[in-house]
């Protein structure tokens, strides 16, 4: 494993109340790019659908984030490396599983401190990493709230489509709530567009519309283009950065990471 490059770990959550926006693709790709640059990275699959886990690992996992959070709920002693697996792409993964859906139900039934469990875990491990990336489910439920309470920054992936504005507004409203009650230091790092086709008038129109409608939030210059290479990479259990390293999507993610680091 590589050694840390930075003195402080940055925790970045990728979240929006919508599926199919390449959130998992982005989480995996950005983790791979950061690892290739020598940063020590942990990707947390915070989604009961466990798409990040399936994108990187063949077969079932022995331990997952469900086991980690359940131990914290039950006040059990927890090893900081429990469940973490090393990927072939140079970064660590805390996988998810079907059981995590039950964990979310359990969190929702609690009345005290239910939004702090991922933060408790992150605080245990952040000294070992330069970056912790949290891939959130496609909603603003208790697991996403946990991630935002634990995060230093939020990145919002969005498609250049009409209804994306509503989803962006919903997550920004949630950020305001989190800042008021649970994590006053949470920063919105910005919005980036995925599955973008510059040949389409609609995509360019929506890019301008999002930029104008959310002028207080950075809209990154880098856009992630649509490509069938993304689904091909997932079938090979690889990030698109490893699968098609010189392709347009991989290059876009490299540029996005550079832009995020420059503006961090």
Short mmCIF file of C-alpha atoms in Angstrom, two decimals:
data_model
loop_
_atom_site.label_atom_id
_atom_site.label_comp_id
_atom_site.label_asym_id
_atom_site.label_seq_id
_atom_site.Cartn_x
_atom_site.Cartn_y
_atom_site.Cartn_z
CA UNK A 1 0.00 0.00 0.00
CA UNK A 2 1.18 3.53 -0.73
CA UNK A 3 1.94 6.03 2.01
CA UNK A 4 0.05 9.21 2.67
CA UNK A 5 0.88 12.35 0.70
CA UNK A 6 -1.03 14.84 2.85
CA UNK A 7 -1.17 15.73 6.51
CA UNK A 8 -4.96 15.84 6.60
CA UNK A 9 -7.54 13.53 5.12
CA UNK A 10 -10.36 14.99 3.04
CA UNK A 11 -13.70 13.18 3.09
CA UNK A 12 -15.77 13.68 -0.05
CA UNK A 13 -19.34 12.44 -0.51
CA UNK A 14 -20.93 12.06 -3.95
CA UNK A 15 -24.67 12.47 -3.59
CA UNK A 16 -27.85 13.56 -5.35
CA UNK A 17 -31.48 12.47 -5.10
CA UNK A 18 -31.50 10.64 -8.39
CA UNK A 19 -30.24 7.38 -9.84
CA UNK A 20 -28.55 6.84 -13.15
CA UNK A 21 -26.30 9.90 -13.02
CA UNK A 22 -22.98 7.97 -13.01
CA UNK A 23 -22.48 8.55 -9.28
CA UNK A 24 -20.93 5.14 -8.74
CA UNK A 25 -18.92 5.35 -11.96
CA UNK A 26 -17.61 8.71 -10.76
CA UNK A 27 -16.82 7.50 -7.24
CA UNK A 28 -14.85 4.53 -8.55
CA UNK A 29 -13.10 6.50 -11.30
CA UNK A 30 -12.10 9.37 -9.03
CA UNK A 31 -10.75 6.92 -6.45
CA UNK A 32 -8.69 5.25 -9.17
CA UNK A 33 -7.32 8.57 -10.45
CA UNK A 34 -6.37 9.74 -6.97
CA UNK A 35 -4.65 6.42 -6.25
CA UNK A 36 -2.73 6.67 -9.52
CA UNK A 37 -1.47 10.06 -8.37
CA UNK A 38 -0.04 8.47 -5.24
CA UNK A 39 -2.76 9.38 -2.77
CA UNK A 40 -3.92 6.84 -0.24
CA UNK A 41 -7.64 6.41 -0.85
CA UNK A 42 -10.57 4.63 0.76
CA UNK A 43 -13.81 4.26 -1.18
CA UNK A 44 -16.83 3.62 1.05
CA UNK A 45 -19.76 1.94 -0.69
CA UNK A 46 -22.60 3.53 1.27
CA UNK A 47 -25.38 2.08 -0.88
CA UNK A 48 -27.42 -1.07 -0.18
CA UNK A 49 -27.43 -1.67 -3.95
CA UNK A 50 -23.62 -2.07 -3.57
CA UNK A 51 -22.86 -0.98 -7.12
CA UNK A 52 -19.34 0.22 -6.29
CA UNK A 53 -18.62 -3.14 -4.73
CA UNK A 54 -19.93 -5.03 -7.73
CA UNK A 55 -18.02 -2.75 -10.07
CA UNK A 56 -14.73 -3.67 -8.41
CA UNK A 57 -15.07 -7.11 -6.86
CA UNK A 58 -16.26 -10.43 -8.14
CA UNK A 59 -18.38 -12.58 -5.85
CA UNK A 60 -19.70 -12.04 -2.33
CA UNK A 61 -17.85 -10.15 0.39
CA UNK A 62 -17.17 -11.62 3.82
CA UNK A 63 -17.64 -8.39 5.74
CA UNK A 64 -19.19 -5.11 4.70
CA UNK A 65 -20.20 -1.69 5.91
CA UNK A 66 -23.33 -3.33 7.30
CA UNK A 67 -21.17 -5.26 9.78
CA UNK A 68 -19.18 -2.14 10.66
CA UNK A 69 -22.23 0.03 11.38
CA UNK A 70 -24.01 -2.77 13.24
CA UNK A 71 -20.98 -3.13 15.54
CA UNK A 72 -21.02 0.60 16.21
CA UNK A 73 -24.75 0.53 16.95
CA UNK A 74 -24.20 -2.35 19.39
CA UNK A 75 -21.19 -0.66 21.07
CA UNK A 76 -18.88 -3.50 20.05
CA UNK A 77 -15.13 -3.09 19.82
CA UNK A 78 -14.31 -2.41 16.19
CA UNK A 79 -11.05 -2.90 14.34
CA UNK A 80 -10.38 0.06 12.05
CA UNK A 81 -9.60 -2.22 9.11
CA UNK A 82 -12.64 -4.43 9.48
CA UNK A 83 -14.20 -5.21 6.12
CA UNK A 84 -11.67 -3.17 4.11
CA UNK A 85 -10.36 -4.89 1.00
CA UNK A 86 -7.60 -3.79 -1.34
CA UNK A 87 -8.55 -3.31 -4.96
CA UNK A 88 -6.34 -4.05 -7.94
CA UNK A 89 -6.31 -0.34 -8.72
CA UNK A 90 -4.35 0.84 -5.72
CA UNK A 91 -7.11 2.03 -3.41
CA UNK A 92 -9.02 0.44 -0.55
CA UNK A 93 -12.73 -0.38 -0.54
CA UNK A 94 -15.18 -0.77 2.29
CA UNK A 95 -17.77 -2.86 0.44
CA UNK A 96 -21.52 -2.90 0.86
CA UNK A 97 -24.00 -5.77 0.71
CA UNK A 98 -27.70 -6.57 0.63
CA UNK A 99 -27.67 -6.58 4.44
CA UNK A 100 -27.07 -2.84 4.47
CA UNK A 101 -30.73 -2.21 3.64
CA UNK A 102 -31.59 -3.72 7.02
CA UNK A 103 -29.03 -1.49 8.69
CA UNK A 104 -30.71 1.57 7.19
CA UNK A 105 -34.09 0.45 8.54
CA UNK A 106 -32.53 0.02 11.95
CA UNK A 107 -31.00 3.50 11.83
CA UNK A 108 -34.34 5.02 10.89
CA UNK A 109 -35.96 3.46 13.96
CA UNK A 110 -33.42 5.04 16.31
CA UNK A 111 -34.10 8.34 18.02
CA UNK A 112 -30.62 9.45 19.14
CA UNK A 113 -27.41 10.01 17.18
CA UNK A 114 -28.60 7.97 14.22
CA UNK A 115 -26.94 10.34 11.73
CA UNK A 116 -23.46 10.02 13.26
CA UNK A 117 -22.47 6.38 12.70
CA UNK A 118 -20.55 6.82 9.44
CA UNK A 119 -18.79 9.80 11.02
CA UNK A 120 -17.78 7.59 13.95
CA UNK A 121 -16.25 5.13 11.51
CA UNK A 122 -14.61 7.80 9.37
CA UNK A 123 -13.04 9.39 12.44
CA UNK A 124 -11.47 6.00 13.23
CA UNK A 125 -9.83 5.56 9.83
CA UNK A 126 -9.24 9.02 8.40
CA UNK A 127 -5.73 9.20 9.83
CA UNK A 128 -4.73 6.39 7.46
CA UNK A 129 -5.88 8.06 4.24
CA UNK A 130 -5.45 11.16 2.11
CA UNK A 131 -8.94 10.88 0.67
CA UNK A 132 -12.09 9.04 1.68
CA UNK A 133 -14.70 8.93 -1.08
CA UNK A 134 -18.27 8.04 -0.08
CA UNK A 135 -20.58 6.71 -2.79
CA UNK A 136 -24.13 7.42 -1.59
CA UNK A 137 -27.47 5.85 -2.54
CA UNK A 138 -29.72 7.68 -5.05
CA UNK A 139 -31.82 9.32 -2.34
CA UNK A 140 -31.52 11.66 0.62
CA UNK A 141 -32.37 9.08 3.26
CA UNK A 142 -30.59 8.20 6.48
CA UNK A 143 -27.51 6.67 4.81
CA UNK A 144 -26.90 9.78 2.71
CA UNK A 145 -27.46 12.01 5.74
CA UNK A 146 -24.87 9.92 7.61
CA UNK A 147 -22.42 10.47 4.77
CA UNK A 148 -22.99 14.22 4.70
CA UNK A 149 -22.50 14.46 8.45
CA UNK A 150 -19.18 12.64 8.02
CA UNK A 151 -18.01 14.53 4.93
CA UNK A 152 -15.87 17.60 4.53
CA UNK A 153 -17.13 18.22 1.00
CA UNK A 154 -20.01 17.27 -1.26
CA UNK A 155 -19.66 16.68 -5.00
CA UNK A 156 -22.90 16.62 -6.98
CA UNK A 157 -22.98 14.61 -10.21
CA UNK A 158 -25.84 15.61 -12.50
CA UNK A 159 -27.06 14.84 -15.98
CA UNK A 160 -27.78 17.76 -18.33
CA UNK A 161 -31.53 17.17 -18.13
CA UNK A 162 -34.50 19.29 -17.13
CA UNK A 163 -35.35 17.46 -13.91
CA UNK A 164 -31.74 17.60 -12.67
CA UNK A 165 -32.38 21.09 -11.28
CA UNK A 166 -34.95 19.69 -8.85
CA UNK A 167 -32.55 16.98 -7.66
CA UNK A 168 -29.73 19.49 -7.21
CA UNK A 169 -32.01 21.82 -5.26
CA UNK A 170 -33.10 18.98 -2.98
CA UNK A 171 -29.56 17.99 -2.07
CA UNK A 172 -28.58 21.62 -1.49
CA UNK A 173 -31.57 22.03 0.83
CA UNK A 174 -30.41 18.94 2.70
CA UNK A 175 -26.94 20.44 3.02
CA UNK A 176 -28.46 23.51 4.68
CA UNK A 177 -30.18 21.27 7.21
CA UNK A 178 -26.98 19.30 7.86
CA UNK A 179 -25.02 22.52 8.36
CA UNK A 180 -27.56 23.81 10.85
CA UNK A 181 -27.84 20.70 12.99
CA UNK A 182 -25.01 18.23 12.46
CA UNK A 183 -22.02 19.38 10.37
CA UNK A 184 -21.53 23.13 10.19
CA UNK A 185 -18.30 22.72 8.20
CA UNK A 186 -19.81 20.82 5.27
CA UNK A 187 -18.73 22.44 2.01
CA UNK A 188 -20.38 22.07 -1.39
CA UNK A 189 -17.36 21.55 -3.62
CA UNK A 190 -19.41 21.80 -6.79
CA UNK A 191 -21.53 20.23 -9.51
CA UNK A 192 -20.18 18.26 -12.44
CA UNK A 193 -22.12 17.06 -15.47
CA UNK A 194 -22.11 13.42 -16.56
CA UNK A 195 -23.10 11.63 -19.76
CA UNK A 196 -22.71 14.93 -21.57
CA UNK A 197 -22.89 15.22 -25.35
CA UNK A 198 -21.72 18.61 -26.59
CA UNK A 199 -23.32 17.97 -29.98
CA UNK A 200 -26.76 18.10 -28.43
CA UNK A 201 -28.37 21.51 -28.09
CA UNK A 202 -30.33 20.26 -25.09
CA UNK A 203 -27.17 19.31 -23.20
CA UNK A 204 -25.58 22.70 -23.82
CA UNK A 205 -28.80 24.48 -22.91
CA UNK A 206 -29.06 22.57 -19.63
CA UNK A 207 -25.42 23.23 -18.83
CA UNK A 208 -26.06 26.96 -19.11
CA UNK A 209 -29.34 26.63 -17.21
CA UNK A 210 -27.70 24.81 -14.29
CA UNK A 211 -24.86 27.33 -14.22
CA UNK A 212 -27.30 30.23 -14.06
CA UNK A 213 -29.77 28.57 -11.72
CA UNK A 214 -27.10 27.60 -9.18
CA UNK A 215 -24.68 30.46 -9.61
CA UNK A 216 -23.57 30.27 -5.98
CA UNK A 217 -22.23 26.74 -6.55
CA UNK A 218 -19.20 25.95 -8.71
CA UNK A 219 -20.03 24.14 -11.94
CA UNK A 220 -16.85 22.39 -12.97
CA UNK A 221 -15.57 23.06 -16.46
CA UNK A 222 -14.86 19.37 -16.98
CA UNK A 223 -17.81 17.35 -18.24
CA UNK A 224 -17.97 13.56 -18.31
CA UNK A 225 -19.01 12.34 -21.77
CA UNK A 226 -21.27 9.40 -22.48
CA UNK A 227 -19.50 6.23 -23.58
CA UNK A 228 -20.30 2.52 -23.78
CA UNK A 229 -16.84 1.97 -22.28
CA UNK A 230 -18.34 2.70 -18.87
CA UNK A 231 -20.69 -0.30 -18.90
CA UNK A 232 -17.96 -2.45 -20.45
CA UNK A 233 -15.62 -1.54 -17.59
CA UNK A 234 -18.26 -2.44 -15.00
CA UNK A 235 -18.66 -5.89 -16.57
CA UNK A 236 -14.91 -6.36 -16.27
CA UNK A 237 -15.00 -5.25 -12.60
CA UNK A 238 -12.70 -2.33 -13.33
CA UNK A 239 -12.88 1.42 -13.22
CA UNK A 240 -13.19 3.04 -16.61
CA UNK A 241 -9.78 4.61 -15.84
CA UNK A 242 -8.16 1.18 -15.79
CA UNK A 243 -10.27 -0.37 -18.52
CA UNK A 244 -9.87 2.42 -21.07
CA UNK A 245 -7.11 4.59 -19.69
CA UNK A 246 -6.63 6.72 -22.78
CA UNK A 247 -10.33 6.97 -23.64
CA UNK A 248 -12.39 10.13 -23.46
CA UNK A 249 -14.17 9.22 -20.20
CA UNK A 250 -10.96 8.27 -18.40
CA UNK A 251 -9.31 11.49 -19.56
CA UNK A 252 -12.32 13.47 -18.41
CA UNK A 253 -12.14 11.98 -14.91
CA UNK A 254 -8.42 12.76 -14.75
CA UNK A 255 -9.18 16.35 -15.69
CA UNK A 256 -12.04 16.52 -13.19
CA UNK A 257 -9.82 15.33 -10.35
CA UNK A 258 -7.19 17.90 -11.29
CA UNK A 259 -9.85 20.60 -11.30
CA UNK A 260 -11.23 19.49 -7.94
CA UNK A 261 -7.75 19.45 -6.40
CA UNK A 262 -6.92 22.88 -7.79
CA UNK A 263 -10.10 24.35 -6.35
CA UNK A 264 -9.90 22.49 -3.05
#
